[in-house]
PDB file of C-alpha atoms in Angstrom:
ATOM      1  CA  UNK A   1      20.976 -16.093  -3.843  1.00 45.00           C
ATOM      2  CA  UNK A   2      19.984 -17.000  -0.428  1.00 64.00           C
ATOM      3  CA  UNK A   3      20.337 -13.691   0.714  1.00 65.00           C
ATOM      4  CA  UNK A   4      17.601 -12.263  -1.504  1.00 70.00           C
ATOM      5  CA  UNK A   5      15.292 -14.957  -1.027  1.00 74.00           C
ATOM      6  CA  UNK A   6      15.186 -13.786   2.731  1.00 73.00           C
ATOM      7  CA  UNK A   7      14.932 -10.050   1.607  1.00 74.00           C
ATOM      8  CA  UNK A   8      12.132 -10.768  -0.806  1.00 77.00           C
ATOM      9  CA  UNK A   9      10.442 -12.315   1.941  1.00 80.00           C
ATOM     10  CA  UNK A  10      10.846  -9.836   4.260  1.00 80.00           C
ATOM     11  CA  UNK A  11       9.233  -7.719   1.694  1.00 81.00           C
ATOM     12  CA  UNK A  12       6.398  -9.768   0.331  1.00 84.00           C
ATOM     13  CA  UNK A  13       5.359 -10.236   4.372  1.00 86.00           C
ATOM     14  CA  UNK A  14       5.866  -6.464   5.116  1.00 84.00           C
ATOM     15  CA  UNK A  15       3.394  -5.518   2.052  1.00 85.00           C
ATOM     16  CA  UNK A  16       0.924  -8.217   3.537  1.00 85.00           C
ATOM     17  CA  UNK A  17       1.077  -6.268   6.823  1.00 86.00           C
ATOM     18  CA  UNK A  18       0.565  -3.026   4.983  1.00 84.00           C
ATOM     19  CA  UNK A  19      -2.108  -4.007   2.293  1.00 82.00           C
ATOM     20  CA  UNK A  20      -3.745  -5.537   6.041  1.00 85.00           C
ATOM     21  CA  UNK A  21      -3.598  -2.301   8.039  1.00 83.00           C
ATOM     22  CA  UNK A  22      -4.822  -0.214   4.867  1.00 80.00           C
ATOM     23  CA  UNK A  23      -7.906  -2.698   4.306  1.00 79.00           C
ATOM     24  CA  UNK A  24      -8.994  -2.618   8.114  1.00 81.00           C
ATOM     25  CA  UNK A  25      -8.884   1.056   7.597  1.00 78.00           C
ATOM     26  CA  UNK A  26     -11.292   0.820   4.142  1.00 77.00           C
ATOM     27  CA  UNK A  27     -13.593  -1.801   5.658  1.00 76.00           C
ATOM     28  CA  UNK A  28     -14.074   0.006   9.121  1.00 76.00           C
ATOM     29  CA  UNK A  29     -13.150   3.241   9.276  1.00 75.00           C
ATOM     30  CA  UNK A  30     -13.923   4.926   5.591  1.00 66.00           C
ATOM     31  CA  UNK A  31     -15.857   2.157   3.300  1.00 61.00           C
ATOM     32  CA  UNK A  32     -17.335   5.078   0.738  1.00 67.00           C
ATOM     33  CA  UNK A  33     -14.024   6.313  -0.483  1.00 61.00           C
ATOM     34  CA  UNK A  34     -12.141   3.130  -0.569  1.00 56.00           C
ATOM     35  CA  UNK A  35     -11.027   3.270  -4.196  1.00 58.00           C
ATOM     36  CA  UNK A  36      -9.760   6.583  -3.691  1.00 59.00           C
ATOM     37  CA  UNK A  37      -7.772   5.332  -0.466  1.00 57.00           C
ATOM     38  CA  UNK A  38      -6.130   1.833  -2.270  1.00 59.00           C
ATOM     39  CA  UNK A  39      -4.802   3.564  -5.426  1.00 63.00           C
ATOM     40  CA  UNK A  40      -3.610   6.533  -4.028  1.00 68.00           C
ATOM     41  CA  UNK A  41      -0.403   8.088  -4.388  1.00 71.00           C
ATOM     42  CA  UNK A  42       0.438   7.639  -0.550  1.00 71.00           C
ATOM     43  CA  UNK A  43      -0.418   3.686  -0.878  1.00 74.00           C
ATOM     44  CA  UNK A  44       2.102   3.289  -3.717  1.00 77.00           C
ATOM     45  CA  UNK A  45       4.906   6.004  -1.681  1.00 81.00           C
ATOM     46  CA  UNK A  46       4.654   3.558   1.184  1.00 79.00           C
ATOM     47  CA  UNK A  47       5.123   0.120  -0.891  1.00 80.00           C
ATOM     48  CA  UNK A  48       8.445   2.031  -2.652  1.00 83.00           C
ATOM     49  CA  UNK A  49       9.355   3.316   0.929  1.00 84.00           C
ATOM     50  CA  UNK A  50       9.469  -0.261   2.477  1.00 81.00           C
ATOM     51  CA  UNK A  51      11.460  -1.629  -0.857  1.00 80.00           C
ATOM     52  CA  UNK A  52      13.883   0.887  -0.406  1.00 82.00           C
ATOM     53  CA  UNK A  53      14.527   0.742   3.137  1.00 81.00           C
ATOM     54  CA  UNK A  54      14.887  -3.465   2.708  1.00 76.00           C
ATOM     55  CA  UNK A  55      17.372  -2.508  -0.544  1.00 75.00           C
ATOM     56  CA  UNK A  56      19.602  -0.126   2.152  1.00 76.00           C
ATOM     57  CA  UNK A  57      19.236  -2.253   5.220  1.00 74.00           C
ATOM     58  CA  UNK A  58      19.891  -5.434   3.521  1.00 70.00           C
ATOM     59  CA  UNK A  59      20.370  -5.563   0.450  1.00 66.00           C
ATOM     60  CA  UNK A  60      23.853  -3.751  -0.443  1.00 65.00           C
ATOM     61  CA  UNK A  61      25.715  -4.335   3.046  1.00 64.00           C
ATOM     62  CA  UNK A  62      26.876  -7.565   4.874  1.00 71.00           C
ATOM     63  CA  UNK A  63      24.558  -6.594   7.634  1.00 70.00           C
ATOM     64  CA  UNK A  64      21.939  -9.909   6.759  1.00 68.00           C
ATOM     65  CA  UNK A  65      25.171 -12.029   6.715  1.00 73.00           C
ATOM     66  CA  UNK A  66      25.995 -10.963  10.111  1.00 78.00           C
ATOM     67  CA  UNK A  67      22.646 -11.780  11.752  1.00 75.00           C
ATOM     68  CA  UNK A  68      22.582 -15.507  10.038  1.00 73.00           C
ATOM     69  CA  UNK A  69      26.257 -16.186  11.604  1.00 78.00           C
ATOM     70  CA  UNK A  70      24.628 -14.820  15.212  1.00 82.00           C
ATOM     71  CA  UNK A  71      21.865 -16.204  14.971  1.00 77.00           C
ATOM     72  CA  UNK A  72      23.628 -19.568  13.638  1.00 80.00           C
ATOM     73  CA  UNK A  73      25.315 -19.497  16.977  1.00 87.00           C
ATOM     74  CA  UNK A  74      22.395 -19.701  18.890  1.00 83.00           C
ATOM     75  CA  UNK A  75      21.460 -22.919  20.938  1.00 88.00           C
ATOM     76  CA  UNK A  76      19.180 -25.562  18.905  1.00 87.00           C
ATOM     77  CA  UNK A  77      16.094 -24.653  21.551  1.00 91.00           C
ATOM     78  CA  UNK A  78      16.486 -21.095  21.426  1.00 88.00           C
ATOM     79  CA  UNK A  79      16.434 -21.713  17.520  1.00 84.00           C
ATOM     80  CA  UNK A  80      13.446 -23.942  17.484  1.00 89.00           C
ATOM     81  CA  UNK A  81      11.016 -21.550  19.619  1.00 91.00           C
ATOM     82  CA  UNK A  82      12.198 -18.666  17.011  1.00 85.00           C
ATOM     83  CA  UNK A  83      11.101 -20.561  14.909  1.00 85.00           C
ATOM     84  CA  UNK A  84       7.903 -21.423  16.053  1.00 92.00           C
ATOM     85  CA  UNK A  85       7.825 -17.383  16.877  1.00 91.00           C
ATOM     86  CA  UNK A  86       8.468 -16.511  13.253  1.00 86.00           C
ATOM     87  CA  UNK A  87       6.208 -19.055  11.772  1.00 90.00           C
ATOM     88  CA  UNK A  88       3.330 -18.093  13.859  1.00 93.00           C
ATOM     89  CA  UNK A  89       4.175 -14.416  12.726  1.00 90.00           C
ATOM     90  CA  UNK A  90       3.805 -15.440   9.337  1.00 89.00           C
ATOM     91  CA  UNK A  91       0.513 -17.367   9.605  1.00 92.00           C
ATOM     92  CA  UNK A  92      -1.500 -14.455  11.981  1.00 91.00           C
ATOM     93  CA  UNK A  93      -0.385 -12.410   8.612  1.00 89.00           C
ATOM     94  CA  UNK A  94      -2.149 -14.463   6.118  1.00 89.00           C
ATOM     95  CA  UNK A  95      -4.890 -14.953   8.097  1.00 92.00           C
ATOM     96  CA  UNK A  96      -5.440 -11.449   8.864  1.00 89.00           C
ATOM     97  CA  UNK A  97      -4.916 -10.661   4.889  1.00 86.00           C
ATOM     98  CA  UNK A  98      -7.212 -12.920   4.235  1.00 90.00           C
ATOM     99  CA  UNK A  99      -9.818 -11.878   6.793  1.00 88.00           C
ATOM    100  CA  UNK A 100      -9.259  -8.156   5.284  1.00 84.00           C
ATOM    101  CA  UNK A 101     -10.375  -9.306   1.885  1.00 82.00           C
ATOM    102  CA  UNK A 102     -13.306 -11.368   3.471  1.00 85.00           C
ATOM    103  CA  UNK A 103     -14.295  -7.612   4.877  1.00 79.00           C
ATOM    104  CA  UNK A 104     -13.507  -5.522   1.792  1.00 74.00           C
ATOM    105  CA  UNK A 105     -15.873  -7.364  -0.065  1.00 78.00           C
ATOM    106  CA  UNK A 106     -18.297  -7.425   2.227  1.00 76.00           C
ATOM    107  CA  UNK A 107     -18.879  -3.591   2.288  1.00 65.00           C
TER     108      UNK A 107
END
């Protein structure tokens, strides 16, 4: 179960960064057609795109498995400042998501 946790979450931050990207692109580059650009077919071909490349990278093989035992092996430093690496990752995300829908409505 611990395995798809990690894949889901992989996924939900990958569709942050995407749903990110695609509002900086309605709020500065093309704010008149930005309904047409958010539920387009291309937005939804890219959110099935990422699911199914997590689903065939992770998700059927023992390839996840294999980076938690190297990455298990790894000294505790070296594991905390990954850490801190990934963490920081993941908040720069939701702020930027968040800064996107402070600018969507704002045009």
């Amino acid at each position: 179960m611990s395995d798809w946790k990690a894949i889901l979450s992989l996924i939900v931050l990958e569709i942050w960064f995407f749903f990110t990207l695609l509002g900086y692109y309605v709020a500065i580059v093309n704010p008149q057609n930005s309904e047409s650009v958010l539920g387009g077919v291309w937005t939804y071909s890219i959110l099935v795109v990422i699911l199914c490349v997590k689903y065939f990278a992770f998700g059927r093989s023992d390839v996840s498995r294999k980076y938690v035992h190297e990455f298990e092996q790894w000294p505790k430093r070296k594991n905390r400042i990954g850490g801190i690496i990934v963490w920081a990752s993941i908040l720069m995300i939701a702020a930027n998501l968040v800064f996107v829908i402070y600018l969507f409505y704002q045009t």
